[in-house]
């Protein structure tokens, strides 16, 4: 996975609040996979912060040692994305949004930008305050993606993924898949509160995987609206294998087997490892979001 060394990075699409704190410090979501599932379900089903064990008070982060200025200064070019993890996230966000900005008008739609918020410890959102234990998530109430970079270490050490830069890109692209669903009204289909292998909750997650694959298909050909050249210049078969491995690592069956020693499909919320790989690869192979109809 290689970025154009001369590409201009747009750090305005990423907000860095690492080192900030949430007033009151009342984010109490539990750690581990139960916390991840609880928060993601809660956000998508529209339940209140108290039901998730989150703060419903003032959720605006109070800066104490914000690194936004550092990111603005350090993440100028694609060459920075090839050497720094936070700059890589900026570059991936730029590439993903460049693609969707171009794709929506082709389908008589209009794409609205969504920022990624990088945080550590805990963060305030319009969906409530959350801790890093919840993993990456999309909050439809404020249309932002939230990401603690420490999750990528967890992806390897706790979830058994091989990791790698494109595994990170897959995670980011998946969350933007939820933003696409929110803009299209599809995300609401998961609000029936049901779980299980055939639930709408699973279908929503698998579709976001497929959308991540669609972006990957076009990533090296989508021009940066600022330079006219793709931000991402090289994507290898090994990169795609890292993405597929990351998708499998967060499959419900893999997670349940690892953390509870048994697989219970009736409680699935994200789909099996095989399903997640299948739908990511469907998007990557076809490059067509119309082929991502997981509700058919």
PDB file of C-alpha atoms in Angstrom:
ATOM      1  CA  UNK A   1       0.000   0.000   0.000  1.00  0.00           C
ATOM      2  CA  UNK A   2       1.706   3.143  -1.225  1.00  0.00           C
ATOM      3  CA  UNK A   3       0.557   6.754  -1.392  1.00  0.00           C
ATOM      4  CA  UNK A   4       1.607   9.306  -3.981  1.00  0.00           C
ATOM      5  CA  UNK A   5       4.578  11.036  -2.361  1.00  0.00           C
ATOM      6  CA  UNK A   6       3.518  14.388  -3.828  1.00  0.00           C
ATOM      7  CA  UNK A   7      -0.182  14.151  -3.009  1.00  0.00           C
ATOM      8  CA  UNK A   8      -1.581  17.010  -0.938  1.00  0.00           C
ATOM      9  CA  UNK A   9      -3.241  15.763   2.251  1.00  0.00           C
ATOM     10  CA  UNK A  10      -6.326  17.534   3.555  1.00  0.00           C
ATOM     11  CA  UNK A  11      -6.159  17.429   7.347  1.00  0.00           C
ATOM     12  CA  UNK A  12      -9.456  19.333   7.642  1.00  0.00           C
ATOM     13  CA  UNK A  13     -11.201  15.973   7.137  1.00  0.00           C
ATOM     14  CA  UNK A  14      -9.652  14.665  10.358  1.00  0.00           C
ATOM     15  CA  UNK A  15     -10.051  16.130  13.816  1.00  0.00           C
ATOM     16  CA  UNK A  16      -7.367  15.137  16.304  1.00  0.00           C
ATOM     17  CA  UNK A  17      -8.397  15.311  19.967  1.00  0.00           C
ATOM     18  CA  UNK A  18      -5.825  12.879  21.295  1.00  0.00           C
ATOM     19  CA  UNK A  19      -4.783  14.090  24.718  1.00  0.00           C
ATOM     20  CA  UNK A  20      -8.154  15.741  25.299  1.00  0.00           C
ATOM     21  CA  UNK A  21     -10.628  14.803  27.992  1.00  0.00           C
ATOM     22  CA  UNK A  22     -14.400  14.557  28.246  1.00  0.00           C
ATOM     23  CA  UNK A  23     -15.777  16.863  30.970  1.00  0.00           C
ATOM     24  CA  UNK A  24     -16.889  14.910  34.015  1.00  0.00           C
ATOM     25  CA  UNK A  25     -15.089  11.750  32.903  1.00  0.00           C
ATOM     26  CA  UNK A  26     -18.314   9.753  33.091  1.00  0.00           C
ATOM     27  CA  UNK A  27     -17.843   7.432  30.114  1.00  0.00           C
ATOM     28  CA  UNK A  28     -18.406   4.017  31.639  1.00  0.00           C
ATOM     29  CA  UNK A  29     -18.845   1.558  28.781  1.00  0.00           C
ATOM     30  CA  UNK A  30     -17.302  -1.803  29.692  1.00  0.00           C
ATOM     31  CA  UNK A  31     -14.144  -3.063  28.036  1.00  0.00           C
ATOM     32  CA  UNK A  32     -13.744  -6.037  25.749  1.00  0.00           C
ATOM     33  CA  UNK A  33     -15.908  -7.280  22.922  1.00  0.00           C
ATOM     34  CA  UNK A  34     -19.125  -6.961  24.924  1.00  0.00           C
ATOM     35  CA  UNK A  35     -18.478  -3.243  25.115  1.00  0.00           C
ATOM     36  CA  UNK A  36     -17.759  -3.030  21.401  1.00  0.00           C
ATOM     37  CA  UNK A  37     -20.940  -4.843  20.454  1.00  0.00           C
ATOM     38  CA  UNK A  38     -23.050  -2.935  22.983  1.00  0.00           C
ATOM     39  CA  UNK A  39     -21.944   0.472  21.799  1.00  0.00           C
ATOM     40  CA  UNK A  40     -22.141  -0.232  18.074  1.00  0.00           C
ATOM     41  CA  UNK A  41     -25.588  -1.752  18.437  1.00  0.00           C
ATOM     42  CA  UNK A  42     -26.677   1.160  20.566  1.00  0.00           C
ATOM     43  CA  UNK A  43     -25.472   3.765  18.120  1.00  0.00           C
ATOM     44  CA  UNK A  44     -27.103   2.084  15.146  1.00  0.00           C
ATOM     45  CA  UNK A  45     -30.344   1.345  16.963  1.00  0.00           C
ATOM     46  CA  UNK A  46     -30.614   4.905  18.248  1.00  0.00           C
ATOM     47  CA  UNK A  47     -30.826   4.146  21.963  1.00  0.00           C
ATOM     48  CA  UNK A  48     -29.894   6.799  24.504  1.00  0.00           C
ATOM     49  CA  UNK A  49     -26.501   7.160  26.166  1.00  0.00           C
ATOM     50  CA  UNK A  50     -27.752   5.942  29.543  1.00  0.00           C
ATOM     51  CA  UNK A  51     -28.859   2.633  28.010  1.00  0.00           C
ATOM     52  CA  UNK A  52     -25.307   2.104  26.775  1.00  0.00           C
ATOM     53  CA  UNK A  53     -23.657   3.025  30.033  1.00  0.00           C
ATOM     54  CA  UNK A  54     -22.428   6.252  28.460  1.00  0.00           C
ATOM     55  CA  UNK A  55     -22.570   9.806  29.714  1.00  0.00           C
ATOM     56  CA  UNK A  56     -25.536  11.848  28.536  1.00  0.00           C
ATOM     57  CA  UNK A  57     -24.114  15.074  29.876  1.00  0.00           C
ATOM     58  CA  UNK A  58     -21.789  17.588  28.252  1.00  0.00           C
ATOM     59  CA  UNK A  59     -19.985  15.583  25.595  1.00  0.00           C
ATOM     60  CA  UNK A  60     -17.714  18.247  24.106  1.00  0.00           C
ATOM     61  CA  UNK A  61     -14.080  17.308  24.671  1.00  0.00           C
ATOM     62  CA  UNK A  62     -12.023  19.817  26.633  1.00  0.00           C
ATOM     63  CA  UNK A  63      -8.569  20.052  25.068  1.00  0.00           C
ATOM     64  CA  UNK A  64      -5.617  19.520  27.348  1.00  0.00           C
ATOM     65  CA  UNK A  65      -2.865  18.523  24.927  1.00  0.00           C
ATOM     66  CA  UNK A  66      -4.433  18.461  21.485  1.00  0.00           C
ATOM     67  CA  UNK A  67      -2.182  17.263  18.700  1.00  0.00           C
ATOM     68  CA  UNK A  68      -4.255  18.833  15.918  1.00  0.00           C
ATOM     69  CA  UNK A  69      -1.583  21.437  15.208  1.00  0.00           C
ATOM     70  CA  UNK A  70       1.039  18.700  15.001  1.00  0.00           C
ATOM     71  CA  UNK A  71      -1.032  16.693  12.535  1.00  0.00           C
ATOM     72  CA  UNK A  72      -1.709  19.802  10.445  1.00  0.00           C
ATOM     73  CA  UNK A  73       2.012  20.453  10.329  1.00  0.00           C
ATOM     74  CA  UNK A  74       3.253  16.884   9.869  1.00  0.00           C
ATOM     75  CA  UNK A  75       0.664  15.515   7.432  1.00  0.00           C
ATOM     76  CA  UNK A  76       1.251  17.612   4.344  1.00  0.00           C
ATOM     77  CA  UNK A  77       2.108  15.120   1.606  1.00  0.00           C
ATOM     78  CA  UNK A  78       1.562  11.516   0.654  1.00  0.00           C
ATOM     79  CA  UNK A  79       5.163  10.847   1.629  1.00  0.00           C
ATOM     80  CA  UNK A  80       4.119  11.653   5.217  1.00  0.00           C
ATOM     81  CA  UNK A  81       1.345   9.051   4.943  1.00  0.00           C
ATOM     82  CA  UNK A  82       3.940   6.493   3.925  1.00  0.00           C
ATOM     83  CA  UNK A  83       5.877   7.031   7.158  1.00  0.00           C
ATOM     84  CA  UNK A  84       3.382   8.121   9.875  1.00  0.00           C
ATOM     85  CA  UNK A  85       0.314   6.218  11.053  1.00  0.00           C
ATOM     86  CA  UNK A  86      -1.817   9.284  11.792  1.00  0.00           C
ATOM     87  CA  UNK A  87      -0.957  10.753   8.388  1.00  0.00           C
ATOM     88  CA  UNK A  88      -1.909   7.418   6.825  1.00  0.00           C
ATOM     89  CA  UNK A  89      -5.353   7.747   8.361  1.00  0.00           C
ATOM     90  CA  UNK A  90      -5.653  11.254   6.907  1.00  0.00           C
ATOM     91  CA  UNK A  91      -4.691   9.941   3.459  1.00  0.00           C
ATOM     92  CA  UNK A  92      -7.157   7.041   3.637  1.00  0.00           C
ATOM     93  CA  UNK A  93      -9.976   9.363   4.718  1.00  0.00           C
ATOM     94  CA  UNK A  94      -9.123  11.698   1.825  1.00  0.00           C
ATOM     95  CA  UNK A  95      -9.143   8.804  -0.652  1.00  0.00           C
ATOM     96  CA  UNK A  96     -12.372   7.268   0.636  1.00  0.00           C
ATOM     97  CA  UNK A  97     -14.213  10.581   0.540  1.00  0.00           C
ATOM     98  CA  UNK A  98     -12.807  11.482  -2.879  1.00  0.00           C
ATOM     99  CA  UNK A  99     -14.391   8.273  -4.170  1.00  0.00           C
ATOM    100  CA  UNK A 100     -17.804   8.779  -2.584  1.00  0.00           C
ATOM    101  CA  UNK A 101     -17.930  12.448  -3.606  1.00  0.00           C
ATOM    102  CA  UNK A 102     -17.573  11.328  -7.217  1.00  0.00           C
ATOM    103  CA  UNK A 103     -19.820   8.262  -6.950  1.00  0.00           C
ATOM    104  CA  UNK A 104     -22.909   9.898  -5.433  1.00  0.00           C
ATOM    105  CA  UNK A 105     -23.506  12.358  -8.329  1.00  0.00           C
ATOM    106  CA  UNK A 106     -23.241   9.458 -10.768  1.00  0.00           C
ATOM    107  CA  UNK A 107     -26.227   8.008  -8.952  1.00  0.00           C
ATOM    108  CA  UNK A 108     -28.130  11.293  -8.772  1.00  0.00           C
ATOM    109  CA  UNK A 109     -27.193  11.817  -5.145  1.00  0.00           C
ATOM    110  CA  UNK A 110     -25.129  14.252  -3.134  1.00  0.00           C
ATOM    111  CA  UNK A 111     -22.405  13.181  -0.755  1.00  0.00           C
ATOM    112  CA  UNK A 112     -21.906  15.092   2.502  1.00  0.00           C
ATOM    113  CA  UNK A 113     -18.468  14.935   4.070  1.00  0.00           C
ATOM    114  CA  UNK A 114     -17.873  13.203   7.390  1.00  0.00           C
ATOM    115  CA  UNK A 115     -14.846  13.904   9.552  1.00  0.00           C
ATOM    116  CA  UNK A 116     -12.829  11.282  11.361  1.00  0.00           C
ATOM    117  CA  UNK A 117     -12.064  12.098  14.992  1.00  0.00           C
ATOM    118  CA  UNK A 118      -8.874  10.524  16.348  1.00  0.00           C
ATOM    119  CA  UNK A 119      -8.914  10.211  20.140  1.00  0.00           C
ATOM    120  CA  UNK A 120      -7.321   8.421  23.054  1.00  0.00           C
ATOM    121  CA  UNK A 121      -8.932   7.281  26.290  1.00  0.00           C
ATOM    122  CA  UNK A 122     -12.421   8.668  25.854  1.00  0.00           C
ATOM    123  CA  UNK A 123     -14.287  11.055  23.610  1.00  0.00           C
ATOM    124  CA  UNK A 124     -17.515  13.005  23.531  1.00  0.00           C
ATOM    125  CA  UNK A 125     -19.953  12.460  20.666  1.00  0.00           C
ATOM    126  CA  UNK A 126     -23.530  13.396  19.835  1.00  0.00           C
ATOM    127  CA  UNK A 127     -24.282   9.740  20.623  1.00  0.00           C
ATOM    128  CA  UNK A 128     -22.824  10.067  24.134  1.00  0.00           C
ATOM    129  CA  UNK A 129     -19.351   9.803  25.627  1.00  0.00           C
ATOM    130  CA  UNK A 130     -17.372   6.689  24.788  1.00  0.00           C
ATOM    131  CA  UNK A 131     -14.107   5.103  25.885  1.00  0.00           C
ATOM    132  CA  UNK A 132     -11.436   3.600  23.674  1.00  0.00           C
ATOM    133  CA  UNK A 133     -12.693   0.129  24.671  1.00  0.00           C
ATOM    134  CA  UNK A 134     -15.546   0.406  22.179  1.00  0.00           C
ATOM    135  CA  UNK A 135     -13.275   0.358  19.129  1.00  0.00           C
ATOM    136  CA  UNK A 136     -13.908   2.403  15.963  1.00  0.00           C
ATOM    137  CA  UNK A 137     -17.474   3.551  15.396  1.00  0.00           C
ATOM    138  CA  UNK A 138     -19.666   5.875  13.375  1.00  0.00           C
ATOM    139  CA  UNK A 139     -22.077   8.203  15.142  1.00  0.00           C
ATOM    140  CA  UNK A 140     -25.031   9.003  12.863  1.00  0.00           C
ATOM    141  CA  UNK A 141     -26.156  11.864  15.121  1.00  0.00           C
ATOM    142  CA  UNK A 142     -23.105  13.997  14.324  1.00  0.00           C
ATOM    143  CA  UNK A 143     -22.025  12.167  11.142  1.00  0.00           C
ATOM    144  CA  UNK A 144     -18.483  11.542  12.335  1.00  0.00           C
ATOM    145  CA  UNK A 145     -16.219   8.501  12.500  1.00  0.00           C
ATOM    146  CA  UNK A 146     -14.418   7.967  15.819  1.00  0.00           C
ATOM    147  CA  UNK A 147     -11.104   6.150  15.969  1.00  0.00           C
ATOM    148  CA  UNK A 148      -8.571   5.356  18.666  1.00  0.00           C
ATOM    149  CA  UNK A 149      -5.406   4.338  16.838  1.00  0.00           C
ATOM    150  CA  UNK A 150      -4.675   1.849  19.630  1.00  0.00           C
ATOM    151  CA  UNK A 151      -7.433  -0.332  18.163  1.00  0.00           C
ATOM    152  CA  UNK A 152      -5.094  -1.401  15.390  1.00  0.00           C
ATOM    153  CA  UNK A 153      -2.785  -2.980  17.961  1.00  0.00           C
ATOM    154  CA  UNK A 154      -5.827  -4.716  19.468  1.00  0.00           C
ATOM    155  CA  UNK A 155      -6.795  -5.967  16.019  1.00  0.00           C
ATOM    156  CA  UNK A 156      -3.576  -7.968  15.981  1.00  0.00           C
ATOM    157  CA  UNK A 157      -3.111  -8.883  19.650  1.00  0.00           C
ATOM    158  CA  UNK A 158      -6.731  -9.441  20.742  1.00  0.00           C
ATOM    159  CA  UNK A 159      -8.513 -10.344  17.522  1.00  0.00           C
ATOM    160  CA  UNK A 160      -5.727 -12.276  15.779  1.00  0.00           C
ATOM    161  CA  UNK A 161      -5.502 -10.217  12.600  1.00  0.00           C
ATOM    162  CA  UNK A 162      -2.240 -10.086  10.670  1.00  0.00           C
ATOM    163  CA  UNK A 163      -2.554  -6.303  10.714  1.00  0.00           C
ATOM    164  CA  UNK A 164      -0.799  -4.106   8.185  1.00  0.00           C
ATOM    165  CA  UNK A 165      -1.569  -0.678   6.711  1.00  0.00           C
ATOM    166  CA  UNK A 166      -4.430  -1.896   4.547  1.00  0.00           C
ATOM    167  CA  UNK A 167      -6.104  -3.576   7.505  1.00  0.00           C
ATOM    168  CA  UNK A 168      -6.275  -0.058   8.965  1.00  0.00           C
ATOM    169  CA  UNK A 169      -7.627   1.284   5.686  1.00  0.00           C
ATOM    170  CA  UNK A 170     -10.316  -1.418   5.638  1.00  0.00           C
ATOM    171  CA  UNK A 171     -11.497  -0.385   9.122  1.00  0.00           C
ATOM    172  CA  UNK A 172     -11.726   3.283   8.115  1.00  0.00           C
ATOM    173  CA  UNK A 173     -13.478   2.480   4.826  1.00  0.00           C
ATOM    174  CA  UNK A 174     -15.962   0.231   6.655  1.00  0.00           C
ATOM    175  CA  UNK A 175     -16.946   3.062   9.001  1.00  0.00           C
ATOM    176  CA  UNK A 176     -17.419   5.382   6.032  1.00  0.00           C
ATOM    177  CA  UNK A 177     -19.604   2.664   4.579  1.00  0.00           C
ATOM    178  CA  UNK A 178     -21.920   3.324   7.519  1.00  0.00           C
ATOM    179  CA  UNK A 179     -21.860   7.030   6.668  1.00  0.00           C
ATOM    180  CA  UNK A 180     -22.897   6.176   3.120  1.00  0.00           C
ATOM    181  CA  UNK A 181     -25.723   4.054   4.531  1.00  0.00           C
ATOM    182  CA  UNK A 182     -26.789   6.931   6.767  1.00  0.00           C
ATOM    183  CA  UNK A 183     -26.952   9.319   3.799  1.00  0.00           C
ATOM    184  CA  UNK A 184     -28.951   6.774   1.791  1.00  0.00           C
ATOM    185  CA  UNK A 185     -31.341   5.943   4.638  1.00  0.00           C
ATOM    186  CA  UNK A 186     -30.216   2.316   4.784  1.00  0.00           C
ATOM    187  CA  UNK A 187     -28.719   2.531   8.263  1.00  0.00           C
ATOM    188  CA  UNK A 188     -32.206   2.892   9.723  1.00  0.00           C
ATOM    189  CA  UNK A 189     -33.019  -0.655   8.668  1.00  0.00           C
ATOM    190  CA  UNK A 190     -30.975  -1.911  11.619  1.00  0.00           C
ATOM    191  CA  UNK A 191     -33.267  -0.166  14.097  1.00  0.00           C
ATOM    192  CA  UNK A 192     -35.605  -3.099  14.584  1.00  0.00           C
ATOM    193  CA  UNK A 193     -33.547  -4.216  17.587  1.00  0.00           C
ATOM    194  CA  UNK A 194     -33.103  -7.783  16.337  1.00  0.00           C
ATOM    195  CA  UNK A 195     -29.955  -9.871  16.414  1.00  0.00           C
ATOM    196  CA  UNK A 196     -28.985 -13.092  14.683  1.00  0.00           C
ATOM    197  CA  UNK A 197     -27.362 -14.325  11.506  1.00  0.00           C
ATOM    198  CA  UNK A 198     -30.222 -13.077   9.298  1.00  0.00           C
ATOM    199  CA  UNK A 199     -30.929  -9.837  11.141  1.00  0.00           C
ATOM    200  CA  UNK A 200     -30.866  -6.397   9.587  1.00  0.00           C
ATOM    201  CA  UNK A 201     -28.043  -5.511  11.980  1.00  0.00           C
ATOM    202  CA  UNK A 202     -25.844  -8.123  10.304  1.00  0.00           C
ATOM    203  CA  UNK A 203     -26.956  -7.094   6.816  1.00  0.00           C
ATOM    204  CA  UNK A 204     -26.016  -3.473   7.554  1.00  0.00           C
ATOM    205  CA  UNK A 205     -22.543  -4.507   8.698  1.00  0.00           C
ATOM    206  CA  UNK A 206     -21.962  -6.752   5.691  1.00  0.00           C
ATOM    207  CA  UNK A 207     -23.041  -3.988   3.336  1.00  0.00           C
ATOM    208  CA  UNK A 208     -20.517  -1.630   4.964  1.00  0.00           C
ATOM    209  CA  UNK A 209     -17.865  -4.291   4.329  1.00  0.00           C
ATOM    210  CA  UNK A 210     -18.929  -4.430   0.700  1.00  0.00           C
ATOM    211  CA  UNK A 211     -18.759  -0.651   0.380  1.00  0.00           C
ATOM    212  CA  UNK A 212     -15.228  -0.782   1.808  1.00  0.00           C
ATOM    213  CA  UNK A 213     -14.363  -3.246  -0.950  1.00  0.00           C
ATOM    214  CA  UNK A 214     -15.923  -0.999  -3.599  1.00  0.00           C
ATOM    215  CA  UNK A 215     -13.672   1.856  -2.485  1.00  0.00           C
ATOM    216  CA  UNK A 216     -10.642  -0.461  -2.555  1.00  0.00           C
ATOM    217  CA  UNK A 217     -11.482  -1.425  -6.155  1.00  0.00           C
ATOM    218  CA  UNK A 218     -11.340   2.227  -7.203  1.00  0.00           C
ATOM    219  CA  UNK A 219      -8.747   3.533  -4.742  1.00  0.00           C
ATOM    220  CA  UNK A 220      -5.797   3.601  -7.131  1.00  0.00           C
ATOM    221  CA  UNK A 221      -7.802   5.224  -9.954  1.00  0.00           C
ATOM    222  CA  UNK A 222      -9.939   7.782  -8.090  1.00  0.00           C
ATOM    223  CA  UNK A 223      -8.391  11.216  -8.658  1.00  0.00           C
ATOM    224  CA  UNK A 224      -7.758  13.515  -5.747  1.00  0.00           C
ATOM    225  CA  UNK A 225     -10.007  16.522  -6.332  1.00  0.00           C
ATOM    226  CA  UNK A 226      -7.105  18.795  -5.334  1.00  0.00           C
ATOM    227  CA  UNK A 227      -4.385  17.374  -7.619  1.00  0.00           C
ATOM    228  CA  UNK A 228      -6.220  15.281 -10.186  1.00  0.00           C
ATOM    229  CA  UNK A 229      -4.053  12.278  -9.246  1.00  0.00           C
ATOM    230  CA  UNK A 230      -5.018   9.345  -7.013  1.00  0.00           C
ATOM    231  CA  UNK A 231      -3.833   9.683  -3.409  1.00  0.00           C
ATOM    232  CA  UNK A 232      -3.285   5.921  -3.289  1.00  0.00           C
ATOM    233  CA  UNK A 233      -1.013   4.678  -6.050  1.00  0.00           C
ATOM    234  CA  UNK A 234      -0.306   1.043  -5.182  1.00  0.00           C
ATOM    235  CA  UNK A 235      -2.528  -1.662  -3.703  1.00  0.00           C
ATOM    236  CA  UNK A 236      -1.109  -5.184  -3.824  1.00  0.00           C
ATOM    237  CA  UNK A 237      -2.651  -8.627  -3.484  1.00  0.00           C
ATOM    238  CA  UNK A 238      -0.921  -8.841  -0.098  1.00  0.00           C
ATOM    239  CA  UNK A 239      -2.717  -5.651   0.972  1.00  0.00           C
ATOM    240  CA  UNK A 240      -6.079  -7.122  -0.005  1.00  0.00           C
ATOM    241  CA  UNK A 241      -5.251 -10.287   1.931  1.00  0.00           C
ATOM    242  CA  UNK A 242      -4.591  -8.096   4.992  1.00  0.00           C
ATOM    243  CA  UNK A 243      -7.987  -6.479   4.506  1.00  0.00           C
ATOM    244  CA  UNK A 244      -9.719  -9.838   4.139  1.00  0.00           C
ATOM    245  CA  UNK A 245      -7.924 -11.121   7.232  1.00  0.00           C
ATOM    246  CA  UNK A 246      -9.026  -8.091   9.240  1.00  0.00           C
ATOM    247  CA  UNK A 247     -12.618  -8.613   8.069  1.00  0.00           C
ATOM    248  CA  UNK A 248     -12.471 -12.235   9.191  1.00  0.00           C
ATOM    249  CA  UNK A 249     -10.894 -11.349  12.541  1.00  0.00           C
ATOM    250  CA  UNK A 250     -13.931  -9.274  13.527  1.00  0.00           C
ATOM    251  CA  UNK A 251     -16.480 -11.845  12.398  1.00  0.00           C
ATOM    252  CA  UNK A 252     -19.013 -12.731  15.092  1.00  0.00           C
ATOM    253  CA  UNK A 253     -18.107 -16.414  15.072  1.00  0.00           C
ATOM    254  CA  UNK A 254     -14.378 -15.700  15.481  1.00  0.00           C
ATOM    255  CA  UNK A 255     -15.004 -13.192  18.256  1.00  0.00           C
ATOM    256  CA  UNK A 256     -17.432 -15.440  20.116  1.00  0.00           C
ATOM    257  CA  UNK A 257     -15.126 -18.436  19.881  1.00  0.00           C
ATOM    258  CA  UNK A 258     -12.185 -16.367  21.122  1.00  0.00           C
ATOM    259  CA  UNK A 259     -13.945 -14.574  23.988  1.00  0.00           C
ATOM    260  CA  UNK A 260     -16.704 -16.953  25.112  1.00  0.00           C
ATOM    261  CA  UNK A 261     -15.531 -20.324  23.802  1.00  0.00           C
ATOM    262  CA  UNK A 262     -18.658 -21.052  21.772  1.00  0.00           C
ATOM    263  CA  UNK A 263     -20.493 -19.724  18.720  1.00  0.00           C
ATOM    264  CA  UNK A 264     -24.087 -18.500  19.122  1.00  0.00           C
ATOM    265  CA  UNK A 265     -25.446 -17.340  15.729  1.00  0.00           C
ATOM    266  CA  UNK A 266     -28.698 -16.158  17.304  1.00  0.00           C
ATOM    267  CA  UNK A 267     -26.791 -13.290  18.927  1.00  0.00           C
ATOM    268  CA  UNK A 268     -24.777 -12.217  15.884  1.00  0.00           C
ATOM    269  CA  UNK A 269     -24.667  -8.521  15.064  1.00  0.00           C
ATOM    270  CA  UNK A 270     -21.933  -8.241  12.425  1.00  0.00           C
ATOM    271  CA  UNK A 271     -21.837 -11.507  10.471  1.00  0.00           C
ATOM    272  CA  UNK A 272     -19.473 -14.455  10.341  1.00  0.00           C
ATOM    273  CA  UNK A 273     -15.826 -14.291   9.297  1.00  0.00           C
ATOM    274  CA  UNK A 274     -16.680 -15.941   5.975  1.00  0.00           C
ATOM    275  CA  UNK A 275     -19.551 -13.539   5.313  1.00  0.00           C
ATOM    276  CA  UNK A 276     -17.461 -10.487   6.067  1.00  0.00           C
ATOM    277  CA  UNK A 277     -14.710 -11.662   3.750  1.00  0.00           C
ATOM    278  CA  UNK A 278     -17.228 -12.583   1.068  1.00  0.00           C
ATOM    279  CA  UNK A 279     -18.904  -9.192   1.030  1.00  0.00           C
ATOM    280  CA  UNK A 280     -15.678  -7.208   1.175  1.00  0.00           C
ATOM    281  CA  UNK A 281     -14.383  -9.225  -1.752  1.00  0.00           C
ATOM    282  CA  UNK A 282     -17.669  -8.795  -3.650  1.00  0.00           C
ATOM    283  CA  UNK A 283     -17.229  -5.040  -3.447  1.00  0.00           C
ATOM    284  CA  UNK A 284     -13.556  -5.240  -4.351  1.00  0.00           C
ATOM    285  CA  UNK A 285     -14.076  -7.601  -7.288  1.00  0.00           C
ATOM    286  CA  UNK A 286     -16.995  -5.716  -8.868  1.00  0.00           C
ATOM    287  CA  UNK A 287     -16.353  -2.125  -7.821  1.00  0.00           C
ATOM    288  CA  UNK A 288     -20.114  -1.660  -8.002  1.00  0.00           C
ATOM    289  CA  UNK A 289     -22.083  -0.540  -4.954  1.00  0.00           C
ATOM    290  CA  UNK A 290     -25.245  -1.889  -6.589  1.00  0.00           C
ATOM    291  CA  UNK A 291     -23.809  -5.372  -5.987  1.00  0.00           C
ATOM    292  CA  UNK A 292     -23.768  -4.683  -2.236  1.00  0.00           C
ATOM    293  CA  UNK A 293     -27.442  -5.419  -1.665  1.00  0.00           C
ATOM    294  CA  UNK A 294     -27.120  -7.612   1.409  1.00  0.00           C
ATOM    295  CA  UNK A 295     -30.862  -7.250   2.015  1.00  0.00           C
ATOM    296  CA  UNK A 296     -31.844  -9.224  -1.105  1.00  0.00           C
TER     297      UNK A 296
END
